[in-house]
Coordinates of C-alpha atoms in Angstrom, one line a residue:
Chain E
X26 CA 99.9 98.3 143.8
X27 CA 103.3 96.5 143.9
X28 CA 101.9 92.6 143.8
X29 CA 99.2 94.0 140.6
X30 CA 102.0 96.0 139.0
X31 CA 103.8 92.4 139.1
X32 CA 101.4 90.6 137.9
X33 CA 100.6 93.2 134.8
X34 CA 104.4 92.9 134.1
X35 CA 104.2 89.5 134.2
X36 CA 101.7 89.0 131.7
X37 CA 103.7 90.8 129.6
X38 CA 106.4 89.3 129.4
X39 CA 104.6 86.2 129.4
X40 CA 102.9 86.8 125.5
X41 CA 105.8 88.6 124.5
X42 CA 107.8 85.2 125.2
X43 CA 104.7 82.6 123.3
X44 CA 105.6 85.5 119.9
X45 CA 109.7 84.4 120.2
X46 CA 108.9 80.3 120.9
X47 CA 108.5 79.8 117.2
X48 CA 110.9 82.4 115.8
X49 CA 113.3 80.6 118.4
X50 CA 112.8 76.9 117.3
X51 CA 113.2 77.9 113.7
X52 CA 116.4 79.4 114.2
X53 CA 117.6 76.5 116.9
X54 CA 116.7 73.9 114.0
X55 CA 118.5 75.4 110.9
X56 CA 121.8 74.3 113.2
X57 CA 120.8 71.1 112.9
X58 CA 123.0 68.3 111.6
X59 CA 119.9 66.1 110.3
X60 CA 117.9 66.1 107.1
X61 CA 114.8 65.4 108.9
X62 CA 113.9 68.5 111.0
X63 CA 111.8 66.2 113.5
X64 CA 114.4 65.0 115.0
X65 CA 118.2 66.9 116.9
X66 CA 121.0 65.0 116.3
X67 CA 123.7 67.9 116.4
X68 CA 124.9 71.1 115.7
X69 CA 126.3 72.2 112.4
X70 CA 126.3 74.9 109.6
X71 CA 125.9 72.5 107.1
X72 CA 122.6 74.3 105.6
X73 CA 123.9 77.5 105.7
X74 CA 126.7 76.4 103.3
X75 CA 124.1 75.2 100.9
X76 CA 122.0 78.7 101.1
X77 CA 124.5 80.3 99.5
X78 CA 125.1 77.8 97.3
X79 CA 121.5 77.8 96.1
X80 CA 121.4 80.3 92.8
X81 CA 117.5 80.0 92.8
X82 CA 117.1 81.7 95.8
X83 CA 119.1 84.3 95.7
X84 CA 117.4 84.7 92.0
X85 CA 114.3 85.1 94.3
X86 CA 116.0 87.6 97.1
X87 CA 117.0 89.7 94.2
X88 CA 113.2 90.0 92.3
X89 CA 111.7 90.4 96.5
X90 CA 114.1 93.7 96.9
X91 CA 113.5 95.3 93.2
X92 CA 109.6 94.6 93.7
X93 CA 109.8 96.0 97.4
X94 CA 112.0 99.0 96.5
X95 CA 109.9 99.4 93.6
X96 CA 106.7 99.5 94.7
X97 CA 107.3 100.8 98.4
X98 CA 109.1 104.0 96.1
X99 CA 106.4 104.4 93.8
X100 CA 103.6 104.6 96.8
X101 CA 105.8 107.0 98.6
X102 CA 105.2 109.4 95.5
X103 CA 101.3 108.8 94.6
X104 CA 100.8 108.9 98.1
X105 CA 102.5 111.9 99.9
X106 CA 101.3 114.1 96.5
X107 CA 97.7 112.2 97.5
X108 CA 97.9 112.9 100.9
X109 CA 99.1 117.1 99.9
X110 CA 95.8 117.3 97.4
X111 CA 93.5 115.7 99.2
X112 CA 94.4 118.1 102.4
X113 CA 93.7 121.4 100.5
X114 CA 90.0 119.9 100.2
X115 CA 89.9 118.5 103.5
X116 CA 86.9 121.0 104.9
X117 CA 85.1 122.0 101.1
X118 CA 81.8 120.7 100.4
X119 CA 82.1 121.2 96.7
X120 CA 81.7 118.8 94.0
X121 CA 84.7 118.2 93.4
X122 CA 85.5 117.7 97.1
X123 CA 83.3 115.3 97.3
X124 CA 84.4 113.2 94.6
X125 CA 87.6 113.0 95.8
X126 CA 86.2 112.2 98.8
X127 CA 84.9 108.8 97.2
X128 CA 88.1 108.7 95.4
X129 CA 90.6 108.5 98.6
X130 CA 87.8 106.3 100.2
X131 CA 88.6 104.5 97.2
X132 CA 92.5 104.2 97.4
X133 CA 92.4 103.1 100.6
X134 CA 90.2 99.9 100.5
X135 CA 93.5 97.5 99.5
X136 CA 94.6 97.5 102.7
X137 CA 90.4 97.6 104.2
X138 CA 89.2 93.9 102.0
X139 CA 91.3 90.7 102.7
X140 CA 94.5 90.6 100.8
X141 CA 92.6 87.6 98.9
X142 CA 90.2 89.8 96.8
X143 CA 93.0 92.2 96.0
X144 CA 95.0 89.6 95.0
X145 CA 91.6 88.1 92.7
X146 CA 90.8 91.2 91.2
X147 CA 94.3 92.3 90.2
X148 CA 95.0 88.6 88.2
X149 CA 91.3 88.6 86.4
X150 CA 92.0 92.1 85.4
X151 CA 95.4 92.2 84.5
X152 CA 94.4 88.7 82.2
X153 CA 90.9 91.3 81.3
X154 CA 93.9 93.4 80.2
X155 CA 96.6 91.0 78.3
X156 CA 99.1 91.9 80.5
X157 CA 101.8 88.7 80.9
X158 CA 102.1 88.1 84.4
X159 CA 105.5 89.0 86.3
X160 CA 107.3 91.9 87.8
X161 CA 105.9 94.4 86.2
X162 CA 101.7 93.1 87.5
X163 CA 103.7 92.1 90.6
X164 CA 104.8 96.1 91.4
X165 CA 101.1 97.4 90.3
X166 CA 99.5 94.9 92.7
X167 CA 102.0 95.8 95.3
X168 CA 101.5 100.0 94.9
X169 CA 97.6 99.3 95.6
X170 CA 98.7 98.3 98.6
X171 CA 101.5 100.5 99.7
X172 CA 100.2 103.9 98.7
X173 CA 97.5 103.3 101.4
X174 CA 100.3 103.4 104.4
X175 CA 101.8 106.2 102.8
X176 CA 98.8 108.2 102.9
X177 CA 97.6 107.7 105.6
X178 CA 101.1 108.1 107.9
X179 CA 101.9 111.9 105.6
X180 CA 98.0 112.6 106.3
X181 CA 98.3 112.5 110.1
X182 CA 101.7 114.4 109.8
X183 CA 99.8 117.4 107.4
X184 CA 96.8 116.9 110.2
X185 CA 99.4 117.8 112.9
X186 CA 100.9 120.4 110.8
X187 CA 101.0 124.5 111.2
X188 CA 99.9 125.7 108.4
X189 CA 101.1 129.0 109.5
X190 CA 104.6 128.7 108.1
X191 CA 102.9 127.9 104.4
X192 CA 101.1 131.2 104.9
X193 CA 104.3 132.8 105.9
X194 CA 106.2 131.7 103.2
X195 CA 102.9 132.4 100.8
X196 CA 103.1 135.8 101.8
X197 CA 106.7 136.4 101.6
X198 CA 106.0 136.0 97.5
X199 CA 106.4 131.9 97.4
X200 CA 104.3 130.0 94.9
X201 CA 102.9 127.1 96.2
X202 CA 105.6 124.1 94.3
X203 CA 107.9 126.6 96.7
X204 CA 106.0 126.7 99.6
X205 CA 105.9 123.0 99.3
X206 CA 109.4 122.0 98.5
X207 CA 110.7 124.0 100.7
X208 CA 108.4 124.5 103.9
X209 CA 106.2 121.4 103.3
X210 CA 108.1 118.4 102.4
X211 CA 111.0 118.6 104.4
X212 CA 108.0 118.7 107.8
X213 CA 106.6 115.7 106.1
X214 CA 109.7 113.7 104.4
X215 CA 109.5 111.8 108.2
X216 CA 106.6 110.7 107.8
X217 CA 107.3 109.4 104.2
X218 CA 110.3 107.6 105.0
X219 CA 108.0 105.9 107.8
X220 CA 105.5 105.1 105.7
X221 CA 107.7 104.1 102.7
X222 CA 109.5 101.6 105.4
X223 CA 105.9 100.1 106.6
X224 CA 105.1 99.4 102.7
X225 CA 108.9 98.4 102.1
X226 CA 107.9 95.5 105.2
X227 CA 104.5 94.5 104.0
X228 CA 105.9 94.2 100.3
X229 CA 109.4 92.0 101.1
X230 CA 106.6 89.6 103.8
X231 CA 103.9 89.6 101.5
X232 CA 102.5 86.1 99.9
X233 CA 99.0 86.3 99.2
X234 CA 98.4 89.0 96.9
X235 CA 101.3 87.5 95.1
X236 CA 100.8 84.4 94.9
X237 CA 97.8 85.7 92.6
X238 CA 99.2 88.2 89.9
X239 CA 103.7 86.2 89.7
X240 CA 104.0 85.2 86.7
X241 CA 105.8 81.3 86.4
X242 CA 109.5 82.8 86.6
X243 CA 109.3 84.9 88.8
X244 CA 109.4 83.9 92.5
X245 CA 109.7 86.0 95.2
X246 CA 111.5 84.8 98.6
X247 CA 108.3 85.2 100.4
X248 CA 106.5 82.9 97.5
X249 CA 109.5 80.0 97.5
X250 CA 109.3 79.9 101.0
X251 CA 105.7 78.6 100.8
X252 CA 106.1 76.4 98.0
X253 CA 108.9 75.1 100.4
X254 CA 107.2 74.5 103.5
X255 CA 104.2 72.9 101.6
X256 CA 106.2 70.7 99.5
X257 CA 108.8 69.3 102.2
X258 CA 111.4 71.2 103.8
X259 CA 115.1 71.1 103.8
X260 CA 116.4 72.6 106.9
X261 CA 117.9 75.2 104.6
X262 CA 114.8 77.6 104.7
X263 CA 115.4 77.4 108.0
X264 CA 118.9 78.9 107.7
X265 CA 117.3 81.2 105.3
X266 CA 114.7 82.3 107.7
X267 CA 117.2 82.7 110.8
X268 CA 119.4 84.7 108.2
X269 CA 116.3 87.4 107.2
X270 CA 115.5 87.7 110.9
X271 CA 118.7 88.6 111.6
X272 CA 118.2 91.7 108.9
X273 CA 114.9 93.1 110.8
X274 CA 116.5 92.7 114.0
X275 CA 119.1 95.2 112.8
X276 CA 117.3 97.1 110.6
X277 CA 114.0 97.3 114.4
X278 CA 117.4 98.4 116.3
X279 CA 118.7 100.3 113.6
X280 CA 115.5 102.3 113.4
X281 CA 115.1 102.7 116.9
X282 CA 117.9 104.0 117.3
X283 CA 117.3 106.8 114.9
X284 CA 114.2 107.6 116.4
X285 CA 115.8 107.6 119.6
X286 CA 118.1 110.4 118.7
X287 CA 115.2 112.8 117.2
X288 CA 112.7 111.0 119.5
X289 CA 110.0 113.8 118.4
X290 CA 108.5 112.1 115.3
X291 CA 106.6 109.8 116.5
X292 CA 105.5 107.0 114.8
X293 CA 107.2 103.4 114.3
Chain U
X10 CA 95.4 129.0 102.1
X11 CA 95.0 132.8 100.5
X12 CA 92.3 133.1 98.6
X13 CA 93.1 135.8 96.1
X14 CA 95.8 133.3 94.4
X15 CA 93.4 130.5 94.3
X16 CA 90.6 133.0 92.6
X17 CA 93.0 133.9 90.3
X18 CA 94.3 131.0 89.0
X19 CA 90.9 129.4 89.1
X20 CA 90.4 130.4 85.4
X21 CA 93.2 128.1 84.6
X22 CA 91.9 124.3 85.5
X23 CA 94.1 123.5 88.3
X24 CA 96.3 120.0 88.8
X25 CA 95.4 118.8 91.6
X26 CA 98.6 117.4 93.3
X27 CA 96.5 114.3 94.0
X28 CA 95.9 113.1 90.3
X29 CA 98.3 109.7 89.9
X30 CA 96.3 109.0 93.3
X31 CA 93.3 109.5 91.7
X32 CA 94.5 108.1 88.5
X33 CA 95.9 105.0 90.0
X34 CA 92.6 104.6 91.9
X35 CA 90.5 104.6 89.0
X36 CA 92.8 102.2 86.8
X37 CA 94.1 99.6 89.6
X38 CA 91.6 99.3 92.3
X39 CA 87.5 100.8 90.8
X40 CA 88.2 99.0 87.4
X41 CA 89.6 95.4 88.8
X42 CA 86.6 96.0 91.4
X43 CA 83.8 96.8 88.4
X44 CA 85.3 93.6 86.5
X45 CA 85.4 91.0 89.4
X46 CA 81.7 92.4 89.9
X47 CA 80.9 91.9 86.1
X48 CA 82.1 88.8 86.3
X49 CA 80.1 87.0 88.7
X50 CA 77.3 87.3 86.8
X51 CA 79.5 85.5 83.7
X52 CA 79.6 81.7 83.2
X53 CA 82.7 80.0 82.3
X54 CA 83.0 78.4 78.7
X55 CA 85.8 75.9 78.2
X56 CA 88.8 74.6 80.3
X57 CA 89.6 78.5 80.7
X58 CA 87.2 80.8 78.6
X59 CA 84.6 83.1 80.0
X60 CA 81.5 83.6 78.2
X61 CA 79.9 87.1 78.7
X62 CA 76.3 86.0 79.3
X63 CA 74.5 87.6 82.1
X64 CA 73.7 84.0 84.9
X65 CA 73.1 84.0 88.4
X66 CA 74.3 80.4 89.0
X67 CA 77.5 81.6 90.6
X68 CA 75.7 83.3 93.4
X69 CA 72.8 79.9 93.1
X70 CA 75.9 77.9 93.7
X71 CA 77.0 79.8 97.0
X72 CA 73.9 78.1 97.9
X73 CA 74.3 74.6 98.7
X74 CA 75.8 73.1 101.6
X75 CA 79.2 72.3 100.7
X76 CA 80.0 76.2 100.4
X77 CA 77.6 77.6 102.3
X78 CA 79.2 75.3 104.4
X79 CA 82.7 76.5 103.9
X80 CA 81.2 80.2 104.6
X81 CA 80.5 79.2 107.7
X82 CA 83.5 77.3 108.9
X83 CA 85.3 80.8 108.1
X84 CA 83.2 83.0 109.9
X85 CA 83.1 80.8 112.5
X86 CA 86.7 80.1 112.4
X87 CA 87.3 83.9 112.2
X88 CA 84.8 84.5 115.5
X89 CA 87.1 82.3 117.5
X90 CA 90.4 84.0 116.5
X91 CA 89.2 87.6 116.9
X92 CA 87.4 86.6 120.2
X93 CA 91.1 84.9 121.2
X94 CA 92.6 87.7 120.0
X95 CA 90.6 90.1 122.1
X96 CA 91.2 88.0 125.1
X97 CA 94.8 87.9 125.0
X98 CA 95.4 91.4 123.6
X99 CA 93.3 93.4 125.1
X100 CA 95.5 93.0 128.5
X101 CA 98.7 93.8 127.4
X102 CA 97.7 96.1 125.0
X103 CA 96.5 98.0 128.3
X104 CA 99.0 97.0 130.5
X105 CA 101.6 97.9 128.3
X106 CA 100.3 101.7 128.5
X107 CA 100.8 102.1 132.0
X108 CA 104.5 100.9 131.8
X109 CA 106.9 103.6 132.8
X110 CA 108.2 105.0 129.1
X111 CA 111.0 103.6 129.3
X112 CA 109.8 99.8 129.9
X113 CA 106.8 100.6 127.5
X114 CA 109.6 102.0 124.7
X115 CA 111.1 98.5 124.8
X116 CA 108.0 96.5 124.7
X117 CA 107.3 97.9 121.2
X118 CA 110.6 97.4 120.0
X119 CA 110.2 93.5 121.3
X120 CA 106.5 93.5 119.3
X121 CA 108.0 95.3 116.2
X122 CA 110.7 92.2 115.5
X123 CA 108.5 90.0 115.3
X124 CA 105.8 91.9 113.5
X125 CA 108.4 92.5 110.7
X126 CA 109.8 89.1 110.6
X127 CA 108.4 86.9 107.9
X128 CA 105.2 85.7 109.4
X129 CA 105.9 83.0 106.5
X130 CA 108.8 82.4 109.2
X131 CA 107.0 82.1 112.2
X132 CA 104.3 79.8 110.9
X133 CA 107.2 77.6 109.7
X134 CA 107.7 77.6 113.7
X135 CA 104.5 76.7 114.4
X136 CA 105.1 73.8 112.3
X137 CA 108.5 72.2 113.5
X138 CA 106.3 72.8 117.2
X139 CA 104.0 71.0 116.1
X140 CA 105.1 68.2 114.4
X141 CA 104.6 64.9 115.9
X142 CA 107.4 64.0 117.9
X143 CA 107.7 67.4 117.9
X144 CA 109.8 70.2 121.1
X145 CA 105.9 70.8 122.3
X146 CA 105.9 66.3 122.5
X147 CA 109.3 65.9 123.7
X148 CA 108.5 69.2 126.6
X149 CA 104.7 67.7 127.4
X150 CA 106.0 64.1 127.0
X151 CA 109.1 65.0 129.3
X152 CA 106.5 66.6 131.9
X153 CA 105.0 63.2 132.2
X154 CA 101.7 65.8 131.0
X155 CA 100.8 63.5 127.8
X156 CA 101.8 60.3 127.3
X157 CA 102.4 60.0 123.2
X158 CA 102.5 61.8 120.5
X159 CA 99.5 64.8 120.4
X160 CA 99.3 65.3 116.6
X161 CA 98.6 68.7 116.1
X162 CA 99.9 69.7 112.8
X163 CA 96.9 69.5 110.6
X164 CA 94.1 70.4 113.3
X165 CA 91.8 72.6 114.7
X166 CA 93.4 73.8 116.3
X167 CA 96.9 74.3 114.5
X168 CA 95.3 76.7 112.3
X169 CA 93.8 78.6 115.4
X170 CA 96.9 79.0 117.0
X171 CA 98.6 80.0 114.1
X172 CA 95.7 82.8 113.0
X173 CA 95.9 83.9 116.9
X174 CA 99.8 84.1 116.1
X175 CA 99.4 86.3 113.5
X176 CA 96.6 89.3 114.4
X177 CA 98.0 89.7 117.9
X178 CA 99.8 92.2 117.0
X179 CA 96.7 94.1 115.1
X180 CA 94.7 93.5 118.6
X181 CA 97.4 94.8 120.5
X182 CA 98.8 98.0 118.9
X183 CA 94.7 99.5 118.7
X184 CA 94.3 99.3 122.0
X185 CA 97.3 100.0 122.9
X186 CA 97.0 103.6 121.0
X187 CA 93.9 104.5 122.9
X188 CA 95.1 103.1 126.3
X189 CA 97.4 105.7 126.2
X190 CA 95.6 108.7 125.6
X191 CA 93.2 107.3 128.7
X192 CA 93.3 110.0 131.5
X193 CA 94.3 108.2 134.8
X194 CA 92.9 111.1 136.2
X195 CA 89.2 109.8 135.2
X196 CA 89.9 106.2 136.5
X197 CA 91.8 108.0 140.5
X198 CA 89.0 110.0 140.1
X199 CA 86.1 107.1 140.0
X200 CA 88.5 105.1 143.0
X201 CA 87.9 108.4 145.1
X202 CA 84.8 108.2 144.6
X203 CA 84.8 104.9 146.1
X204 CA 85.0 102.8 142.9
X205 CA 86.7 99.6 143.3
X206 CA 88.9 98.8 140.5
X207 CA 87.4 96.9 138.8
X208 CA 84.5 98.5 138.9
X209 CA 86.1 102.0 138.1
X210 CA 87.7 99.9 135.2
X211 CA 84.4 98.4 133.7
X212 CA 82.7 101.9 133.8
X213 CA 85.5 104.4 133.3
X214 CA 88.9 102.8 131.6
X215 CA 86.9 100.0 128.9
X216 CA 84.5 102.3 127.3
X217 CA 87.4 105.1 126.7
X218 CA 89.6 102.5 125.5
X219 CA 86.4 101.3 122.8
X220 CA 87.3 102.8 120.0
X221 CA 91.2 101.1 120.3
X222 CA 89.8 97.3 120.8
X223 CA 86.6 97.8 118.1
X224 CA 89.5 98.6 115.9
X225 CA 91.6 95.6 116.3
X226 CA 88.0 92.9 115.8
X227 CA 88.0 95.7 112.6
X228 CA 91.7 94.6 111.4
X229 CA 91.9 91.3 113.4
X230 CA 88.3 89.9 111.6
X231 CA 88.3 91.3 108.2
X232 CA 92.0 89.7 107.5
X233 CA 91.3 86.5 108.8
X234 CA 88.3 85.6 106.8
X235 CA 91.2 85.9 103.9
X236 CA 94.6 84.3 105.0
X237 CA 94.2 81.1 103.4
X238 CA 98.0 80.3 103.6
X239 CA 97.2 79.2 107.5
X240 CA 95.1 76.5 106.4
X241 CA 96.4 75.4 103.8
X242 CA 100.1 74.9 106.0
X243 CA 98.9 74.6 109.6
X244 CA 95.8 72.3 108.7
X245 CA 96.6 70.2 106.2
X246 CA 93.1 70.0 103.7
X247 CA 91.0 69.5 106.9
X248 CA 90.4 73.0 107.4
X249 CA 88.8 74.8 104.1
X250 CA 88.2 78.6 104.1
X251 CA 86.6 80.8 101.9
X252 CA 90.1 81.8 101.3
X253 CA 91.2 78.4 100.3
X254 CA 87.9 77.9 98.5
X255 CA 88.4 81.3 96.0
X256 CA 92.6 80.1 95.5
X257 CA 91.2 76.9 94.7
X258 CA 88.3 77.8 92.3
X259 CA 91.0 80.6 90.9
X260 CA 93.9 78.6 90.6
X261 CA 93.2 75.2 90.1
X262 CA 89.6 74.9 88.8
X263 CA 89.7 77.9 86.5
X264 CA 86.4 78.9 87.2
X265 CA 86.9 82.3 87.1
X266 CA 83.5 83.2 87.2
X267 CA 82.5 81.1 90.2
X268 CA 85.6 82.9 92.4
X269 CA 84.5 86.5 91.5
X270 CA 81.4 85.8 93.3
X271 CA 82.7 84.1 96.6
X272 CA 85.0 87.7 96.5
X273 CA 81.7 89.3 96.2
X274 CA 80.4 87.9 98.9
X275 CA 82.8 87.7 100.7
X276 CA 83.6 91.9 100.4
X277 CA 79.8 92.4 100.6
X278 CA 80.3 90.6 103.9
X279 CA 83.3 93.3 105.2
X280 CA 81.8 96.2 103.9
X281 CA 78.6 95.4 105.9
X282 CA 81.5 94.9 109.0
X283 CA 82.8 97.7 108.2
X284 CA 80.2 99.7 108.0
X285 CA 78.4 98.6 110.9
X286 CA 82.0 99.7 113.0
X287 CA 81.7 102.9 111.4
X288 CA 78.8 103.9 113.0
X289 CA 79.3 102.1 115.9
X290 CA 82.0 104.2 116.3
X291 CA 80.2 107.4 116.0
X292 CA 77.5 106.4 118.1
X293 CA 80.4 106.5 121.0
X294 CA 82.1 109.4 119.9
X295 CA 84.3 108.3 117.4
X296 CA 85.9 109.8 114.5
X297 CA 84.9 106.3 112.4
X298 CA 88.6 105.8 110.9
X299 CA 90.5 102.8 112.4
X300 CA 92.8 103.7 114.9
X301 CA 96.4 102.4 115.7
X302 CA 96.4 101.2 112.2
X303 CA 100.0 102.7 111.4

């Protein structure tokens, strides 16, 4: 048993190490003096300096933040309302409930189909409507695939909720809206936040959908990194990635610490 | 829900809170999908235009060897990646579920960090690694395993590595989710009744974690067909997938109807795959829903 346990832990450890190897490589090479990033020629911080002088990059970062914040917030509102609304008709067999089921399935499609299809259909649709491509189309497209994450997390939380709280509130004379605001909303708030966080991360990292629906003047960070990788990289990209990684680690540690302090809430 | 309340109100049309979701779905999901389907039966006119006359030409074009071959190559690459992801990811999820609680949450955190790290950064690490005379070559030549640079960048193995790497978490999470729910006493009962560890695994653990495994297969196979940027970055232009083809037809050739037809075929293939998953999952007693997605 002990030897077996050791093997299992060893396997988990090896895979974890392999997952971090490419990340570590990028971090190490971000401190490389040389412009040609395949050869190591000494430690330097010069690329970080150049990074901070790159205005286009900061524009891209700002665009990315605006995009991810707006689409995950929109998704939080639409997705939460959707989950609450469909929860009521969950067991009903009426025509309305069935239409609801079909619409529910359709609204989850954006993350069930390959991302490239979502990007493609939205591009042709926006051009049919003659909407100019840019931040607005990016926000709509990202909201499309952000909604399902919020919806699913909130719906799972609602399913596990004790209905008697809401019934008690109604017996005491609260209306639908009041019962939702005072009882349901506080109880599902952790789920909304965690769904929104996942949506934010997905949106912040998205390349595929963005490539299709972005305009010529609206760069996001991933699009910029993508085109830099394709057209020949400066070590500035490594420095940028390293800073992004540091931010990710800090956020993950913070959310883990938060999770620990209210340990009865599940979910990533 | 109080019955009398809803009866009293049923004279007035009650607006469901789900209305924004339904509207958004109708306009920005169903609308575009229907338009894509219509577009796939039209044909191209001039350099950018589209003529609204019914034609099957786009679908016939997919049949010619050049494009059909791309589909075959895509499916093959997705299959290879998915099988590799099962081989590497299933044991990980399974073992992880059996660690003690403290280690489990540590491993979970260590998994979440790369998952939340920019996927481009992680791919970019592989580019540096695979470059001629890059870290991998230095390591292998230093250990005298190879004599000269391997020229792995822009090759098929590089693309497969990138796919496996990008998709692995999508297998680990669902397997872990279902392995965590697995009742250990059932496995112990099998062992007490004389089953060998391998037999106990094959007859008890494996069938009970099947829902997670299937869910992982859907979550890796479906997106793998559209990950054009991995083939782009790590494969140069040597590996062309359906995703690359659609991207190229849309952005470079500007043949939107043909791109739409390609997408319809891809969409039908994925839908069949998801349908089969639901059927299989239900016959095995599952819910048909994807497990461990969030």
